[in-house]
Coordinates of C-alpha atoms in Angstrom, one line a residue:
X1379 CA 5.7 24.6 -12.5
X1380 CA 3.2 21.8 -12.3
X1381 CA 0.4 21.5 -15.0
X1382 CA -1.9 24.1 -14.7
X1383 CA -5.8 23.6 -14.0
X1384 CA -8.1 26.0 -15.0
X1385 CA -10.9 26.9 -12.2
X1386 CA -13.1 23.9 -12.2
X1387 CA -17.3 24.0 -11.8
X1388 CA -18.7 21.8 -9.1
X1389 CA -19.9 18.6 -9.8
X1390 CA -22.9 16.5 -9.4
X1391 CA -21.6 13.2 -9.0
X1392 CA -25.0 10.7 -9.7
X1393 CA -25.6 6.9 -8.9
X1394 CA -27.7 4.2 -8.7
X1395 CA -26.1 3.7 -4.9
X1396 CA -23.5 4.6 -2.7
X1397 CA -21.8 2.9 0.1
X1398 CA -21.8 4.4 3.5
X1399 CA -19.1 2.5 5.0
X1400 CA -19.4 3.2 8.7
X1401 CA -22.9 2.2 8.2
X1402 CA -22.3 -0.6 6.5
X1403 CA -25.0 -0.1 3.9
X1404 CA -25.9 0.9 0.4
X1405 CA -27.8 4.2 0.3
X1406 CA -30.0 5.1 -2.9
X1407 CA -29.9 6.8 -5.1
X1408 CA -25.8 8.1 -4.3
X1409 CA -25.6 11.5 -4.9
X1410 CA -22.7 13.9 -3.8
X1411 CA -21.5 17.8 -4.3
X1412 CA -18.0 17.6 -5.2
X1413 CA -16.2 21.4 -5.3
X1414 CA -12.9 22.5 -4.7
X1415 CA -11.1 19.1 -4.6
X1416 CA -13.8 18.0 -1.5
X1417 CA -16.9 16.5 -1.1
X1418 CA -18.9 19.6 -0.2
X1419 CA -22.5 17.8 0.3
X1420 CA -24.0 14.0 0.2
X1421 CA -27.3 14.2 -1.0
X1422 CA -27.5 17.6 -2.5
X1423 CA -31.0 19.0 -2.5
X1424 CA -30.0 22.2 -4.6
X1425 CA -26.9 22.8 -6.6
X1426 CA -25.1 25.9 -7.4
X1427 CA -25.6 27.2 -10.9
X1428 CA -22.9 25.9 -13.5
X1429 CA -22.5 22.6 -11.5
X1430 CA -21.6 20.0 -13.9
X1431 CA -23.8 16.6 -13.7
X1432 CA -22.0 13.6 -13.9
X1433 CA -24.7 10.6 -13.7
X1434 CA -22.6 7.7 -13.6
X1435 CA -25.7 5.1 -14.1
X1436 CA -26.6 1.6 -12.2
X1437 CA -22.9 1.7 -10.3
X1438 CA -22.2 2.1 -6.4
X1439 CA -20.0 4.9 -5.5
X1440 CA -16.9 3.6 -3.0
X1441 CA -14.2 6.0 -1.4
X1442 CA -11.4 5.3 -3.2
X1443 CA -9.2 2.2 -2.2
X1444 CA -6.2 2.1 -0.5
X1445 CA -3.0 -0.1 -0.7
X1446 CA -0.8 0.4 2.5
X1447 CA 2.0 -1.9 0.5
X1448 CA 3.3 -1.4 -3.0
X1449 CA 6.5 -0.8 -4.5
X1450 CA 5.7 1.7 -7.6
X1451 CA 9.3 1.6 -8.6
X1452 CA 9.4 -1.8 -9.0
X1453 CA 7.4 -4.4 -11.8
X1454 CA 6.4 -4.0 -15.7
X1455 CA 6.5 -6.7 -18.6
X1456 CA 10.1 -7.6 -17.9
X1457 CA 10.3 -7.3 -13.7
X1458 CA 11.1 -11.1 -13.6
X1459 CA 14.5 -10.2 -15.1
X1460 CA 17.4 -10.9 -12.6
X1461 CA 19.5 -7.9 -14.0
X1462 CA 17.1 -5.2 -13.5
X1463 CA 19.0 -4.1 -10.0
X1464 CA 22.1 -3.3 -12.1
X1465 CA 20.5 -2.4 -15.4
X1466 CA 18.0 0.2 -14.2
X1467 CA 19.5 3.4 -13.3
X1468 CA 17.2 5.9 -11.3
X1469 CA 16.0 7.6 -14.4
X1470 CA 14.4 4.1 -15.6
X1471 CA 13.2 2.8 -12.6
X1472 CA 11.6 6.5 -12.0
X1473 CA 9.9 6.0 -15.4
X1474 CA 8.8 2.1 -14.7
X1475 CA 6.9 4.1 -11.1
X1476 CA 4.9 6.8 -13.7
X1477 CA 3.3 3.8 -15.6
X1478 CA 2.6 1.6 -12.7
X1479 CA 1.2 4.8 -10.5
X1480 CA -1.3 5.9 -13.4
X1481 CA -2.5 1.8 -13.5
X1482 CA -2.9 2.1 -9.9
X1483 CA -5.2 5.0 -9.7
X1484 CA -6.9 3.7 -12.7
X1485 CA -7.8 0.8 -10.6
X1486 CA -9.4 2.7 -8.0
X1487 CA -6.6 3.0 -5.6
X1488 CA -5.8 6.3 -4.8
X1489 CA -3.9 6.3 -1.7
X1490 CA -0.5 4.0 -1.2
X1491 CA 2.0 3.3 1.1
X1492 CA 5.5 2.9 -1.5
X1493 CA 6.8 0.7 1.3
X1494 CA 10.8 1.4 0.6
X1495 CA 13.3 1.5 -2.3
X1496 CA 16.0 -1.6 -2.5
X1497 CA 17.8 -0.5 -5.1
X1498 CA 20.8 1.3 -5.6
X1499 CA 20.6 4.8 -6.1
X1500 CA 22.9 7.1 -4.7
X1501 CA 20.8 8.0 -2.0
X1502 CA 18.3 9.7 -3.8
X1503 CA 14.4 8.7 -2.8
X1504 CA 12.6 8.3 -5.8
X1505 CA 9.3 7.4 -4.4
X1506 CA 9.5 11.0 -2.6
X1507 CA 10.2 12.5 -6.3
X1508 CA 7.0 10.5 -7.8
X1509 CA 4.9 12.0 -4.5
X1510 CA 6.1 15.3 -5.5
X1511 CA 5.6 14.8 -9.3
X1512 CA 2.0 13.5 -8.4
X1513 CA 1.1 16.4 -6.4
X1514 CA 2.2 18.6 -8.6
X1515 CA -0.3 17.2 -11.0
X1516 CA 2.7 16.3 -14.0
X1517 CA 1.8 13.0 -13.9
X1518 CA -1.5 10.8 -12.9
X1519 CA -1.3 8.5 -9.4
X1520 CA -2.6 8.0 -6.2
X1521 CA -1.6 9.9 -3.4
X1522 CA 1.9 8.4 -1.7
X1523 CA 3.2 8.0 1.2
X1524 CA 6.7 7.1 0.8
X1525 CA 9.0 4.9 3.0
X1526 CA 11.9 6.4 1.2
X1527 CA 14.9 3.2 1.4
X1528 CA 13.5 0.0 3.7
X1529 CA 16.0 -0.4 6.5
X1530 CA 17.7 -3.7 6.5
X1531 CA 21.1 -5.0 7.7
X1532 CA 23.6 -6.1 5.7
X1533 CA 22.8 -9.7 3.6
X1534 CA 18.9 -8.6 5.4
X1535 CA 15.8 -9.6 3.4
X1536 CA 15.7 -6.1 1.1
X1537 CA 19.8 -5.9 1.0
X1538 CA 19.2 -5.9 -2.7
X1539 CA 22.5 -7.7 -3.6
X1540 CA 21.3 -10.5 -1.4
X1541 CA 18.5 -11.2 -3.7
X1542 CA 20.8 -12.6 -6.7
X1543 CA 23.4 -13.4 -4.1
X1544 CA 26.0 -11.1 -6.1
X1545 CA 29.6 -11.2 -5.3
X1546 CA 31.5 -9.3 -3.0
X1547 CA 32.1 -5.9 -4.4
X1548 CA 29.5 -5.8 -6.9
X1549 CA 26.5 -3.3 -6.3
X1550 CA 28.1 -1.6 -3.3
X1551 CA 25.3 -0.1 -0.9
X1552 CA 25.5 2.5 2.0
X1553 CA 23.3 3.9 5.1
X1554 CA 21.5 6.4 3.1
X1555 CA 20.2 3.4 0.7
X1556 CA 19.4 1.7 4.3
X1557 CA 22.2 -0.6 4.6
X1558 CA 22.6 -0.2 8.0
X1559 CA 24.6 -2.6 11.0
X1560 CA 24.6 -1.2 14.2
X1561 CA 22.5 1.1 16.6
X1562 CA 24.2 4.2 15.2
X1563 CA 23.9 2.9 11.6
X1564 CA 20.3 2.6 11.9
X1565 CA 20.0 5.9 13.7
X1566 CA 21.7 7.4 10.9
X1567 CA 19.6 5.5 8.4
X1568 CA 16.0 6.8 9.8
X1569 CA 17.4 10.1 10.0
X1570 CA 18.4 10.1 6.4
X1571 CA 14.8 8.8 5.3
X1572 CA 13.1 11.7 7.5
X1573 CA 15.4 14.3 6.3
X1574 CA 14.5 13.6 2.6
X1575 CA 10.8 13.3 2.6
X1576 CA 10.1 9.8 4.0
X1577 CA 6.5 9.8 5.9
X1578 CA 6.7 6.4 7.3
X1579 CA 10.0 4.2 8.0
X1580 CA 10.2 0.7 6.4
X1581 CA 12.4 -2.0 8.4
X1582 CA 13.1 -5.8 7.9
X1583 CA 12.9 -6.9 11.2
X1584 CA 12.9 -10.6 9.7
X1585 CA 13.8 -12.1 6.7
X1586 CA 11.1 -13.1 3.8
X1587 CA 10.6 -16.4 2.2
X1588 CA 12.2 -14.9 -1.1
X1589 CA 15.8 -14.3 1.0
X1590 CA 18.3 -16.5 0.8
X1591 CA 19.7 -16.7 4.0
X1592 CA 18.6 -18.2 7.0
X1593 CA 14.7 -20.1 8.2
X1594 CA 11.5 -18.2 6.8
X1595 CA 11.0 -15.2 9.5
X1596 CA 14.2 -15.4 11.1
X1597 CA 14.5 -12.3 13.3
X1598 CA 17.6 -10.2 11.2
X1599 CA 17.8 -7.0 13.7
X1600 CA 18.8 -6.9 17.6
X1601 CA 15.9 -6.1 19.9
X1602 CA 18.1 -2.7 20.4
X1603 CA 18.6 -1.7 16.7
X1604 CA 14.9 -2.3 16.4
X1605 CA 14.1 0.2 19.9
X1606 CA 16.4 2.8 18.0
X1607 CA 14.4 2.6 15.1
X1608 CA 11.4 3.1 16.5
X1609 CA 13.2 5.6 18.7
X1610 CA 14.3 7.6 15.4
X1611 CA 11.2 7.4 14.0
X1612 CA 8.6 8.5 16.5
X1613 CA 10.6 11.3 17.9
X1614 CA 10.5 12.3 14.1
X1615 CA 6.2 11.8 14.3
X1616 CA 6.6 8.8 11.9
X1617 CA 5.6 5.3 12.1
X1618 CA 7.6 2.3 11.7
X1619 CA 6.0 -0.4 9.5
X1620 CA 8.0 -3.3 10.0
X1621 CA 8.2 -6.5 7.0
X1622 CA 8.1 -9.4 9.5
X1623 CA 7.0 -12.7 9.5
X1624 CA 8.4 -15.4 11.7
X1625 CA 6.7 -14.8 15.3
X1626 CA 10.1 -14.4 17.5
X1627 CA 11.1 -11.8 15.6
X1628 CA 7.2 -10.1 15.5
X1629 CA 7.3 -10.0 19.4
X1630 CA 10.5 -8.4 19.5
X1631 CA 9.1 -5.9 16.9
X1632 CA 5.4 -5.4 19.1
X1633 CA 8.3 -5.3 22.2
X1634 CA 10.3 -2.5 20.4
X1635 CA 6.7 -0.6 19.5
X1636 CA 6.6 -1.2 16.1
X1637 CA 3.2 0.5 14.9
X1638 CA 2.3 -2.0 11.4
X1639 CA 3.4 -5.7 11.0
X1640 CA 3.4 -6.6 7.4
X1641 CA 2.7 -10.3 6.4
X1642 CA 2.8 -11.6 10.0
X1643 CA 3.0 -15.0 8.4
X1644 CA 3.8 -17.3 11.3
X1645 CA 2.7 -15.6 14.1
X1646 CA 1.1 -17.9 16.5
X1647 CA -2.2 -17.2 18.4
X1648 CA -0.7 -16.0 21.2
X1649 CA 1.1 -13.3 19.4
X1650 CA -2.1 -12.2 17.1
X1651 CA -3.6 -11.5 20.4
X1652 CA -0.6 -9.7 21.9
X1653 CA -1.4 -7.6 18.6
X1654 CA -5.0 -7.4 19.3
X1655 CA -4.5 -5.7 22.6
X1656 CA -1.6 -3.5 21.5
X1657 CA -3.8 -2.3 18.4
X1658 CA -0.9 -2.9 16.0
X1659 CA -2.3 -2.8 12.5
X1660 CA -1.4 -5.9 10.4
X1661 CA -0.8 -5.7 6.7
X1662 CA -1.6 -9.5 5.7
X1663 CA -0.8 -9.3 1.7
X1664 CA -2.6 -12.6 1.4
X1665 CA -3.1 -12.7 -2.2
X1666 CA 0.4 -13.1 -3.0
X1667 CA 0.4 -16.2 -1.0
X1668 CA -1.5 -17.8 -4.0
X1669 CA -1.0 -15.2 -6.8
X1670 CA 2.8 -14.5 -6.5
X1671 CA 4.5 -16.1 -9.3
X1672 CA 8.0 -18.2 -8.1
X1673 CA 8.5 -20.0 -10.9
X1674 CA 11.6 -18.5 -11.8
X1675 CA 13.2 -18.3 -7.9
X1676 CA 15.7 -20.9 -6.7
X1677 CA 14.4 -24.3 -6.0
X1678 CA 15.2 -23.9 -2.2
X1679 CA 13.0 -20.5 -2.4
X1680 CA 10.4 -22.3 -4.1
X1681 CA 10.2 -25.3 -1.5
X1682 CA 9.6 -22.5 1.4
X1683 CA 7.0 -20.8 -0.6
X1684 CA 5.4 -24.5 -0.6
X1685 CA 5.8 -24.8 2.9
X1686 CA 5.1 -21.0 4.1
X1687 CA 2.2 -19.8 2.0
X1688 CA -0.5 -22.8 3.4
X1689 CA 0.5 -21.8 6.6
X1690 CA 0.3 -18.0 6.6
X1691 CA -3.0 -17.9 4.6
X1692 CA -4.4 -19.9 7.8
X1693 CA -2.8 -17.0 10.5
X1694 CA -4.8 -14.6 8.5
X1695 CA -8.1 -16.5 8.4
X1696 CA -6.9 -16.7 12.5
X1697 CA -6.3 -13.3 12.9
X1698 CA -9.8 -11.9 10.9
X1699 CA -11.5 -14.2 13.6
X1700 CA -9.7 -12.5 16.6
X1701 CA -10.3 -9.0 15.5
X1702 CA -6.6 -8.0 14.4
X1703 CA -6.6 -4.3 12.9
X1704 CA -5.8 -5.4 9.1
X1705 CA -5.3 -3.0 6.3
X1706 CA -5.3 -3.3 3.1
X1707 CA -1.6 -4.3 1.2
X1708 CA -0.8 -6.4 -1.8
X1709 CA 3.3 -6.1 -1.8
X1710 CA 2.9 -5.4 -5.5
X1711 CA 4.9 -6.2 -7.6
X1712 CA 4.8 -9.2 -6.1
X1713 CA 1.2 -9.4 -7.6
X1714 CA 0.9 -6.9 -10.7
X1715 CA 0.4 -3.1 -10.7
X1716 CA -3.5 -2.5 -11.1
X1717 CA -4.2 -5.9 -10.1
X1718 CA -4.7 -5.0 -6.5
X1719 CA -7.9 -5.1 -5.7
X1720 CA -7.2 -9.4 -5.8
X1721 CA -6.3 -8.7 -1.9
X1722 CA -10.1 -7.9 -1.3
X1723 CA -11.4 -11.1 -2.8
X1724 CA -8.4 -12.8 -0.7
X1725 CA -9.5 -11.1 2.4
X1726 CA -12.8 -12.2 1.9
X1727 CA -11.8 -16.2 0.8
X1728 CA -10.1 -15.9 4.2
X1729 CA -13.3 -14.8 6.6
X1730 CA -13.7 -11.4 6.2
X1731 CA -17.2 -10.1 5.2
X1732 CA -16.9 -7.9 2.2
X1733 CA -18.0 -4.9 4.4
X1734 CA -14.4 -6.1 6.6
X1735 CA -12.6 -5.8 3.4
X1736 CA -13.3 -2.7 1.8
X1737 CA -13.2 -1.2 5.4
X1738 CA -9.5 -2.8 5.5
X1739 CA -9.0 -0.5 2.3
X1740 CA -10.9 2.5 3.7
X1741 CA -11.3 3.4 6.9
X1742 CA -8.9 1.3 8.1
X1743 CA -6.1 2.3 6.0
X1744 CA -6.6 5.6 7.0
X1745 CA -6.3 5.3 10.7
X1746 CA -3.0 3.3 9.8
X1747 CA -1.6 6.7 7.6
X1748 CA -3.4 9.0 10.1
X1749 CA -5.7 10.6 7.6
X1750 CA -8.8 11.9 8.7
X1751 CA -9.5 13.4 5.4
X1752 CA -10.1 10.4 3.3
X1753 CA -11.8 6.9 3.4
X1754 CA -15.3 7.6 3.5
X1755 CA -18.2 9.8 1.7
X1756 CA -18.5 12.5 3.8
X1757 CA -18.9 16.0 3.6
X1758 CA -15.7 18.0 3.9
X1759 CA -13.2 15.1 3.7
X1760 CA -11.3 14.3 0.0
X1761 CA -13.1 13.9 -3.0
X1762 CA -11.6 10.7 -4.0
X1763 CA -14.4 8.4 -4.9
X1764 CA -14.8 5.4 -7.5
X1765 CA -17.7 4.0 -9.2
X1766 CA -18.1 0.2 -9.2
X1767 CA -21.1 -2.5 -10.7
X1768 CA -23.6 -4.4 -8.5
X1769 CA -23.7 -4.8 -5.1
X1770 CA -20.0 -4.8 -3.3
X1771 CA -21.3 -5.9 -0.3
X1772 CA -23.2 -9.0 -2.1
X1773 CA -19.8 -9.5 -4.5
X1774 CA -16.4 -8.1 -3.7
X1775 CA -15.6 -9.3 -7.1
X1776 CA -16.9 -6.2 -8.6
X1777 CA -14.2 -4.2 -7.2
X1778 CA -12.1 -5.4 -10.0
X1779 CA -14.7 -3.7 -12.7
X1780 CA -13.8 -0.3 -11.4
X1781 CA -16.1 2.1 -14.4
X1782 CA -15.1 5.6 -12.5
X1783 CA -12.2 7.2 -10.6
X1784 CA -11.7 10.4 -9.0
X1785 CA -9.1 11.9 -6.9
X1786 CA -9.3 15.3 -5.6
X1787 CA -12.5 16.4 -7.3
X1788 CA -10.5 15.5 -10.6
X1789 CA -11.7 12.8 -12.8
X1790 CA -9.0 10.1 -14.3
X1791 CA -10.8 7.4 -15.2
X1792 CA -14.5 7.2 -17.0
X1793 CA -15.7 4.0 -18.7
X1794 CA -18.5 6.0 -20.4
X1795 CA -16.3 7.8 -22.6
X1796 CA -15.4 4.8 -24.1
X1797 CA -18.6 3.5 -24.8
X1798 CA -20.1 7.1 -26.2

């Protein structure tokens, strides 16, 4: 049985301000009626007797933030090693995603994407088991939407044995850990994913600039394995978010309706628009173009990253202009656990206004994940709502401070506590 809550009183949530994001401006004082998980009233005039006042001081109230790209299973102190895909066994890397899922929420994230396992693990989907632990309330973390295994062929970009370029034999992989070749393969693959609990499907439609094999972006599946994914997946009432970066292989994805591009790191003008006009959502993970650390990858790896990272930061700044649907993603680990809100102040360095950002983390995520429940500070939808200094639309910077977090009407994080 999961941890049980007693019956908890409402609660007057008090600020300085609050952010009404469609609106685009800072209302004050920010008051809201938080009961039953939900925000029940903004602005309360009268409260029910027993409410509990929580007056959080000179802070703006944000919905809580959004990250539509981690990898919870993945990072910690000791990520960097190269042995950690034969030396963590599911029961470890479960553990490494309850540490980096509480250091997400307690940044003010509270709803992910856990964009697909590449590891071995015998078919099991371990970000489906932290969704259910997290529901279940056993452990603290956002809310998840898992990807289950990422997709890729054979030697593909997350064929996990392709990372270290292991030897023949070692590490062997199958469909259900999304090794698949072949339309049937993949068919097989996405059916797997659904079966199990996925809630969106994660392909490689191109290789990254950490893979070893093959030009930055080079497309890695046919245009027909990549229909039959899509196929698979809608049928099932999933979306396909597909890791892509070179723009030949992005067309074919947009071509094979692929719903969420993520990087999109040499697409040319030409192809942002064909995104523009198909409303595809882009996932830009700029940050890691300048925060990633590749110090330890192969010299060849490193002189792509040289040669890459200038020129995708640049498509981003292209796409903000054009009007691309971008959400919110960091890729993390590839930038640390808890460190995420970096991809706002990115977003920002690259054009956006810091209204653009934390929409890209708000509303906008949550047209990506079809939520209409989340995203804002409204009455009826989640209460999942964080507490931030100063002005965020004057300094995204201060969505790094994060004083206050709450998810579901339940509080995880209060700097006050600490200072009392």
């Amino acid at each position: 049985m999961g941890r049980t809550r007693a019956p908890q009183p409402p609660i007057h949530l008090r600020a300085a301000r609050m952010l009404d994001v469609d609106k685009g401006e800072l209302v004050e004082p920010g008051e809201l009626l938080v009961q039953d998980g939900r925000i029940v009233e903004v602005a309360p005039t009268t409260v029910p007797e027993g409410t509990v006042v929580l007056d959080l001081g000179d802070v703006t109230l944000l919905p809580g933030l959004m990250d539509m790209e981690v990898n919870l299973l993945l990072g910690g102190p000791d990520h960097r090693s190269p042995l950690n895909p034969v030396q963590d066994d599911p029961a470890v890397r479960t553990l490494r995603a309850v540490a980096n899922a509480r250091r997400t929420l307690r940044a003010g994230f509270t709803t992910v994407r856990n964009l697909g396992l590449f590891v071995q693990t015998g078919g099991l989907l371990l970000d489906v088991a932290l969704k259910k632990a997290i529901d279940l309330g056993w452990i603290d973390g956002p809310r998840v939407v898992p990807a289950g295994h990422a997709i890729t062929p054979t030697g593909g970009h997350l064929d996990p044995t392709m990372f270290q370029a292991f030897a023949p034999h070692i590490m062997p992989l199958t469909v259900e850990e999304g090794i698949a070749n072949g339309v049937a393969e993949v068919r097989k693959a996405v059916r797997y994913q659904v079966k199990h609990g996925a809630r969106v499907i994660k392909v490689c439609a191109s290789n990254g600039v950490m893979s070893h094999t093959g030009p930055a972006g080079a497309q890695q599946y046919s245009d027909e394995e990549l229909r039959a994914i899509v196929d698979e997946a809608h049928r099932a009432g999933l979306k396909v978010a597909a890791h892509c970066m070179g723009d030949d292989a992005i067309r074919a994805a947009l071509d094979a309706g692929i719903d969420c591009i993520e990087h999109g790191s040499l697409a040319t003008e030409a192809t942002l628009k064909r995104m523009l006009e198909r409303e595809t959502f882009l996932v830009a993970t700029t940050y890691l173009t300048e925060g990633m650390d590749t110090s330890n990858a192969a010299p060849e790896l490193q002189a792509k990253a040289a040669e890459v990272f200038p020129r995708s930061r640049a498509t981003i700044s292209r796409a903000i202009e054009l009007g691309v649907r971008i959400a919110c993603g960091t890729d993390a680990p590839a930038i640390p656990h808890g460190r995420n809100a970096r991809e706002l102040l990115a977003l920002v360095q690259r054009g956006m206004t810091p209204l653009q950002a934390i929409r890209a983390a708000t509303t906008v995520a949550a047209e990506l994940i079809d939520a209409d429940d989340r995203g804002r500070l409204e009455a009826g939808l989640l209460a999942d709502i964080i507490a931030v200094p100063g002005d965020p639309l004057a300094d995204i910077g201060v969505t790094e401070q994060v004083r206050f977090v709450m998810k579901g009407g339940q509080v995880y994080r209060d700097d006050r506590e600490r200072s009392t």
